[in-house]
CSV table of C-alpha atoms in Angstrom, one decimal:
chain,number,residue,atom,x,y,z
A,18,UNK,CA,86.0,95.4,108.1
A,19,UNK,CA,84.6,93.6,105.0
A,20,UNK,CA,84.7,97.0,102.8
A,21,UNK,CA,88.0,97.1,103.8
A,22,UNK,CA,88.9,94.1,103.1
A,23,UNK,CA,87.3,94.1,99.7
A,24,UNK,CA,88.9,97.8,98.3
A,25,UNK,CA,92.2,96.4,99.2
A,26,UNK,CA,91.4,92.9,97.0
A,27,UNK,CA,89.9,95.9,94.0
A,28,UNK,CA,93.2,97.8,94.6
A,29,UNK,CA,95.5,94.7,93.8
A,30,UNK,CA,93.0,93.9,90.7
A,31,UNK,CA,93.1,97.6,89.6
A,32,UNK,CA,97.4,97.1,90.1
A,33,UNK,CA,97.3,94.2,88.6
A,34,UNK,CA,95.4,95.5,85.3
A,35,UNK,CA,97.3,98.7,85.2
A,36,UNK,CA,100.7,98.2,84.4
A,37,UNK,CA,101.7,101.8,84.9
A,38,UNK,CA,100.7,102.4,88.4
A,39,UNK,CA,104.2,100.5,89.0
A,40,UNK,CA,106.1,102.9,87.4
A,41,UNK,CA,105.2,105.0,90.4
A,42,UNK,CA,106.6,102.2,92.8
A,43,UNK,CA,109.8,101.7,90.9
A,44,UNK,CA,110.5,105.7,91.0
A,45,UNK,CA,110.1,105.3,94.8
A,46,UNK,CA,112.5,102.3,95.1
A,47,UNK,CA,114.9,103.8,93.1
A,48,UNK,CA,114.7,106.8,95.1
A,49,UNK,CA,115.2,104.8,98.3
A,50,UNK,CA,117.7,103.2,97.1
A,51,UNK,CA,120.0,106.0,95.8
A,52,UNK,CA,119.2,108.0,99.3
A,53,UNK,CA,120.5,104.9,101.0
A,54,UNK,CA,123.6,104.8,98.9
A,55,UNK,CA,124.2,108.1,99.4
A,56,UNK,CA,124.0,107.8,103.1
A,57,UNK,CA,126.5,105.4,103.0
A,58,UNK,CA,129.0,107.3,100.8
A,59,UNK,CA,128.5,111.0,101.6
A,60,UNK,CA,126.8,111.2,105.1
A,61,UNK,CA,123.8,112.7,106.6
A,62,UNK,CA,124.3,116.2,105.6
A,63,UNK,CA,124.0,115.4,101.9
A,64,UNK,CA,121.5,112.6,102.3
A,65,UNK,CA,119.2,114.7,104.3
A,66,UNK,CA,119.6,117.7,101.4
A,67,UNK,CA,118.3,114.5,98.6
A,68,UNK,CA,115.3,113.7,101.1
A,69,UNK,CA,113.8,117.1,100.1
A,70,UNK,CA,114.3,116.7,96.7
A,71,UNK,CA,112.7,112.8,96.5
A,72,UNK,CA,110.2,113.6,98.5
A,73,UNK,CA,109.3,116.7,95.7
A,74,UNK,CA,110.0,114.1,93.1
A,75,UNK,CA,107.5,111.3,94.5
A,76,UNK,CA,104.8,114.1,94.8
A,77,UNK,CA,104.5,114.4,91.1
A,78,UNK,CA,104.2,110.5,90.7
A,79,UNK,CA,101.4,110.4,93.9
A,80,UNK,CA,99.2,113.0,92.4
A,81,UNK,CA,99.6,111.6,88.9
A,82,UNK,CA,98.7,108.1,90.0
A,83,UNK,CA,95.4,109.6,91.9
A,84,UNK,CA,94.8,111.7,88.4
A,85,UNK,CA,95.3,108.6,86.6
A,86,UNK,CA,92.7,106.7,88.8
A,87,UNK,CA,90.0,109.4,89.0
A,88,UNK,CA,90.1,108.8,85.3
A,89,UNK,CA,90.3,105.6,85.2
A,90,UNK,CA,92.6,105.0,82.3
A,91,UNK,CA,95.8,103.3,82.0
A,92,UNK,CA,98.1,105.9,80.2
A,93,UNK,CA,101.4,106.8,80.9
A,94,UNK,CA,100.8,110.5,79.7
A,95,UNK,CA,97.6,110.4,81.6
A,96,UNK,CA,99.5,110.3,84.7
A,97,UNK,CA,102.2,112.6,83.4
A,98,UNK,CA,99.6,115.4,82.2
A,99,UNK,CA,97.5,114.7,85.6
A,100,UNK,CA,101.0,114.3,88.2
A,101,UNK,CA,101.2,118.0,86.4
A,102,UNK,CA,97.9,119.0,87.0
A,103,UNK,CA,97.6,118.4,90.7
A,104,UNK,CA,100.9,118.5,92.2
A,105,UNK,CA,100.3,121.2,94.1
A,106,UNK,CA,96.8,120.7,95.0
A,107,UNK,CA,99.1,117.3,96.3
A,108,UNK,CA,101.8,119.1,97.6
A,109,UNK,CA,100.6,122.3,99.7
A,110,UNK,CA,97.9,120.6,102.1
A,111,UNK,CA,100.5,118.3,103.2
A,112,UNK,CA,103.0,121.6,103.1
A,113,UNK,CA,100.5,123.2,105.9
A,114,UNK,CA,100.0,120.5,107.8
A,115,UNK,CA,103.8,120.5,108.3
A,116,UNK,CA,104.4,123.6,109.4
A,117,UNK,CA,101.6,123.9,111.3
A,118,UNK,CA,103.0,120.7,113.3
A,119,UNK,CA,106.6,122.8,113.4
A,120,UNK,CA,104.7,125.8,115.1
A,121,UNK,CA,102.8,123.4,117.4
A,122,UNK,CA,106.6,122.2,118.3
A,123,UNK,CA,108.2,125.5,118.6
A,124,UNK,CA,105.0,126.2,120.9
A,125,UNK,CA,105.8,123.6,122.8
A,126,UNK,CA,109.7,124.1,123.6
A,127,UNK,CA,109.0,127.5,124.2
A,128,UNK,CA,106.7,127.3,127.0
A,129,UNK,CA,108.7,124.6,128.2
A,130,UNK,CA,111.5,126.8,128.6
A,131,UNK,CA,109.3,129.4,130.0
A,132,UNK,CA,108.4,127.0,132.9
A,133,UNK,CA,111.9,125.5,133.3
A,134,UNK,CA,113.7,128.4,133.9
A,135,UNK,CA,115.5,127.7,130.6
A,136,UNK,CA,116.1,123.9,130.7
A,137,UNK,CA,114.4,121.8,128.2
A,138,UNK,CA,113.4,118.7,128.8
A,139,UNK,CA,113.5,117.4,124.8
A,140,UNK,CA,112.0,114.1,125.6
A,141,UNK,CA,108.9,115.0,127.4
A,142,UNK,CA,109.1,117.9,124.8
A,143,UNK,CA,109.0,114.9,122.0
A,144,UNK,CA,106.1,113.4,123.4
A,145,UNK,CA,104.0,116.6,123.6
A,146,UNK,CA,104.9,116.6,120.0
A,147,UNK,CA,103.6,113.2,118.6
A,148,UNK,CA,100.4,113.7,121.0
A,149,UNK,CA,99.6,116.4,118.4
A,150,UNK,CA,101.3,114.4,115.6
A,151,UNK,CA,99.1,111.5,115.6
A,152,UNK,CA,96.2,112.7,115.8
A,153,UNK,CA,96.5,115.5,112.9
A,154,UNK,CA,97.6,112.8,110.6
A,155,UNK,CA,95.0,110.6,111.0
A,156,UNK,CA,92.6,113.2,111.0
A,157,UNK,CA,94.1,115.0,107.6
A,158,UNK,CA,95.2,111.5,105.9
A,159,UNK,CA,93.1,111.7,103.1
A,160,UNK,CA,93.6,115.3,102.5
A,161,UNK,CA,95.9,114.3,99.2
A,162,UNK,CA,92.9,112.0,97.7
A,163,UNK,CA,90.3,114.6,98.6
A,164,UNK,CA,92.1,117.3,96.4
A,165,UNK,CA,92.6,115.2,93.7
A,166,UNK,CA,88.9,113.1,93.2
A,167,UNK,CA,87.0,116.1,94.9
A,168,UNK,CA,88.8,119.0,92.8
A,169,UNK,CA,89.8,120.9,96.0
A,170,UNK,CA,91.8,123.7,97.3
A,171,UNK,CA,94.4,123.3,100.0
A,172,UNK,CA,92.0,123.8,103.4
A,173,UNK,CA,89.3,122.7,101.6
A,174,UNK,CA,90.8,119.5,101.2
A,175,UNK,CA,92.5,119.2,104.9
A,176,UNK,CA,89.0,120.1,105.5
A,177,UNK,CA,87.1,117.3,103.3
A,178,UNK,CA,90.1,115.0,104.8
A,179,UNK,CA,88.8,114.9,108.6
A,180,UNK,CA,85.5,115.4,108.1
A,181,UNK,CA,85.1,112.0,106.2
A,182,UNK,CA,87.5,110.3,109.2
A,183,UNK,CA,85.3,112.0,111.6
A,184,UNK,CA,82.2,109.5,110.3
A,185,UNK,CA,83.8,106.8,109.4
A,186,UNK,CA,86.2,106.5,112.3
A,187,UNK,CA,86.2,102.7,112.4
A,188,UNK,CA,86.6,102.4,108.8
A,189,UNK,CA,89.5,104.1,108.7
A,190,UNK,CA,91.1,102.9,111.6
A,191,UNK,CA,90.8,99.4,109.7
A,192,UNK,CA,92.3,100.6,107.3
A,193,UNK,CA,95.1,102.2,108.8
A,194,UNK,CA,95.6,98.6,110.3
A,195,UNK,CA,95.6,96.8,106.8
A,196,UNK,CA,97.8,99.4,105.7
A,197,UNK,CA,100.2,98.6,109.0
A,198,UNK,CA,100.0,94.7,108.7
A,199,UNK,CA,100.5,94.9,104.7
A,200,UNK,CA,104.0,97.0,105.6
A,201,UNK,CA,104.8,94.5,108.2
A,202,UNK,CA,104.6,91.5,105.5
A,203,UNK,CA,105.8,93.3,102.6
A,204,UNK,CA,109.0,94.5,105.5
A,205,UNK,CA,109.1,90.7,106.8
A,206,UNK,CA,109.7,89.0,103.2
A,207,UNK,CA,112.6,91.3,102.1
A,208,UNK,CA,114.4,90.8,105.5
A,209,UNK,CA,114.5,86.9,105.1
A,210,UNK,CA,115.8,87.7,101.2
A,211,UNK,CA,118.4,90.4,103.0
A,212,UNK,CA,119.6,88.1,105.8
A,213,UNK,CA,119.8,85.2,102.9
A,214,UNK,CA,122.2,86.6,100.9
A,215,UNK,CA,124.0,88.5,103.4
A,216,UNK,CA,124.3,85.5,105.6
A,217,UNK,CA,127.9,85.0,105.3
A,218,UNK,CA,128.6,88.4,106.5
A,219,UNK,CA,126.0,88.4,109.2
A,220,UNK,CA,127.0,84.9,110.8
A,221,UNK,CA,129.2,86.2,113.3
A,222,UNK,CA,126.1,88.3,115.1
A,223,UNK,CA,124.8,84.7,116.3
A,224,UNK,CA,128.0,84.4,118.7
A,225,UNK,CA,127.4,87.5,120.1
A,226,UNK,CA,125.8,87.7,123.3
A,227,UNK,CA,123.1,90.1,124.8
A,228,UNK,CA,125.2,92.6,126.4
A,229,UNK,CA,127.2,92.7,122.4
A,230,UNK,CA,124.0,92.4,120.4
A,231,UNK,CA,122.7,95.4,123.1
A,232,UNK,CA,125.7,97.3,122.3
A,233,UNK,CA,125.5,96.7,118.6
A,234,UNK,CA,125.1,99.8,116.1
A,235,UNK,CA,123.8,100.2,112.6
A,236,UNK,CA,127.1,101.6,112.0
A,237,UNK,CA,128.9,98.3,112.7
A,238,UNK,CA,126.3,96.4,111.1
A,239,UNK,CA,126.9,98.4,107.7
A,240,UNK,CA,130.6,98.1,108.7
A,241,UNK,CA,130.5,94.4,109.0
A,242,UNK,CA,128.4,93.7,105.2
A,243,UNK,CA,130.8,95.4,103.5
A,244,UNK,CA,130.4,97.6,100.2
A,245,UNK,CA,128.8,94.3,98.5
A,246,UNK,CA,126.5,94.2,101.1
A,247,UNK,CA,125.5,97.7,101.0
A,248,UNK,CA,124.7,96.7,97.4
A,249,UNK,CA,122.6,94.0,98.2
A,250,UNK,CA,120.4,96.1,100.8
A,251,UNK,CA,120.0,99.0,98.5
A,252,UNK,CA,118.4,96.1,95.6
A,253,UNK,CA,115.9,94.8,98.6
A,254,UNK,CA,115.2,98.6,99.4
A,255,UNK,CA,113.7,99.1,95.5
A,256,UNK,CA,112.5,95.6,95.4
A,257,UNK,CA,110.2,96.1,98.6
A,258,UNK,CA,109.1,99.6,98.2
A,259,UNK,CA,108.2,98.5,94.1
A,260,UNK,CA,106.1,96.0,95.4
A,261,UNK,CA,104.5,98.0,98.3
A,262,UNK,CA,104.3,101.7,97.0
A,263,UNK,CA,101.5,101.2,94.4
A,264,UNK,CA,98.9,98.9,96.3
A,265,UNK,CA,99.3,101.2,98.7
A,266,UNK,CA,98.8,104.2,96.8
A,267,UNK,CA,95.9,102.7,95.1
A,268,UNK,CA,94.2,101.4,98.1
A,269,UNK,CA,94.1,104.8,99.9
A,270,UNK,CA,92.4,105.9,96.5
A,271,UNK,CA,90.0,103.2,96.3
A,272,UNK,CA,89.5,103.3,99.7
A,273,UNK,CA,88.6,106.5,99.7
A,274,UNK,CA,86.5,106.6,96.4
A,275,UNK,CA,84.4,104.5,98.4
A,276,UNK,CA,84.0,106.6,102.0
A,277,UNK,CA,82.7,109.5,99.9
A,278,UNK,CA,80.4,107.0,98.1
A,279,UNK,CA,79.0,105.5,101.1
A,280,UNK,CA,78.6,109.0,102.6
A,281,UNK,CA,77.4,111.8,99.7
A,282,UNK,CA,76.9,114.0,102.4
A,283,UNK,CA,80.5,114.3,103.7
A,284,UNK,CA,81.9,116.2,100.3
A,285,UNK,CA,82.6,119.5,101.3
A,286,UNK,CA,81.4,121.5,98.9
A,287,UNK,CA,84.1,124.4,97.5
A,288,UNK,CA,81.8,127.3,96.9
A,289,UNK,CA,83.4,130.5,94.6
A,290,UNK,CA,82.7,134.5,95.0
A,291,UNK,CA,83.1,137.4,97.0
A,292,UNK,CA,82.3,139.5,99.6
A,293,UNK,CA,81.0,142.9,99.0
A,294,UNK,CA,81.9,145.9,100.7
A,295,UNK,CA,80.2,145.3,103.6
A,296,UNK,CA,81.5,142.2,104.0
A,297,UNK,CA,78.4,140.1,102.7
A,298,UNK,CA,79.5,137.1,100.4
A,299,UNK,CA,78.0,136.6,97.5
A,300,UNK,CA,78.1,132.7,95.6
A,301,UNK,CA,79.0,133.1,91.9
């Protein structure tokens, strides 16, 4: 617990020193933001079209801010030329880790439906699915950092991911935890800032009794703050995802800088050559 303790205080330093590591966190908040305006003006259909296309956007900021660490410099072409360099080292592990999830799902409902005589039971069905879920991603977490500071390919680095969560299970779990309560605070502080300056609109939700509050829908609530109020949440949006993206970012990094330190012997090694025509591999 103290290493983790003490790569989270070198990531805020490294933050802190590094002024365009936020540059990565205000691309995310003003991503989140616009995706929440957009919900609220064009609906889900549109919104969930935008997702794909942020979520493509933040990868190029995520490997450059990696790149930019691994180098240890404090350029804004740095991370540019390096975002560049290993977006899709950045991109495709987490790419197969997806669909492979999608085909464990499809798996699922299928011999569901096999057994069921053609009813599906979707929440069981859900269950079965984040069983699988969970694990995988704590397993492949670090799959992004391992591509980036280890120079590897895409299973190579799912690869490198669990076998350096495999022995240092704790560690990680700790982290995972810091990571969780950091969110929590981070989540905690913008709600107090939200409620404060939406308290006007929000005051009639402490007349309302359980059975209304149990009843209650985000739709009504975004209903009842008004198009100034949607305003004011999309500003605490970008101003708590700024704040949160790039300690974050930089603590996985860190964090895992030091795991492969600790433990030389984890690196997976990504060997080149071929195999001849009787199948025998040769290392160039």
């Amino acid at each position: 617990m103290t290493m983790v303790l003490k790569e989270l205080q070198e990531s805020v330093r490294v933050v802190w020193q590094t002024p365009v590591l936020w540059v990565t966190g205000i691309v995310a908040g003003l991503l989140g933001a616009v995706l929440w305006i957009m919900l609220n003006l064009s609906g889900t259909f549109f919104t969930s079209r935008l997702v794909i296309i942020a979520g493509l956007v933040m990868v190029l900021f995520v490997a450059g801010t990696f790149g930019l660490l691994k180098k240890n410099e404090k350029g804004a072409g740095t991370m540019v030329r390096e975002g560049a360099r290993y977006y899709f080292r950045v991109l495709l592990p987490w790419l197969v880790i997806f669909f492979m999830l999608m085909l464990v799902f499809v798996v699922i409902m299928t011999v569901m439906m096999i057994f069921s005589q053609g009813s599906t039971d979707y929440e069981a069905a859900g269950l079965c699915a984040i069983f699988f879920m969970v694990p995988t991603v704590f397993m492949a977490f670090f799959c992004d950092t391992a591509a980036v500071f280890e120079d590897l390919r895409v299973f190579a680095s799912i690869r490198q991911s669990i076998v350096t969560v495999s022995r240092n299970t704790w560690k990680v779990l700790g982290f995972y935890v810091t990571c969780c309560v950091l969110s929590f605070i981070d989540f905690f502080v913008v709600a107090i800032i939200w409620e404060g300056l939406l308290f006007d609109k929000l005051e009639p939700l402490t007349h309302y009794n359980e059975t209304q509050l149990a009843a209650f829908t985000p739709d009504q609530l975004v209903t009842m703050i008004g198009p100034d109020g949607m305003w004011v949440t999309a500003l605490i949006i970008f101003l708590g995802v700024v704040f949160l993206v790039p300690i974050l970012l930089t603590y996985k990094a860190t964090f895992y800088q030091s795991l492969t330190k600790e433990s030389p012997a984890a690196t997976v090694q990504q060997m080149t050559g071929e195999f001849d025509s009787k199948g025998r591999w040769y290392k160039y």
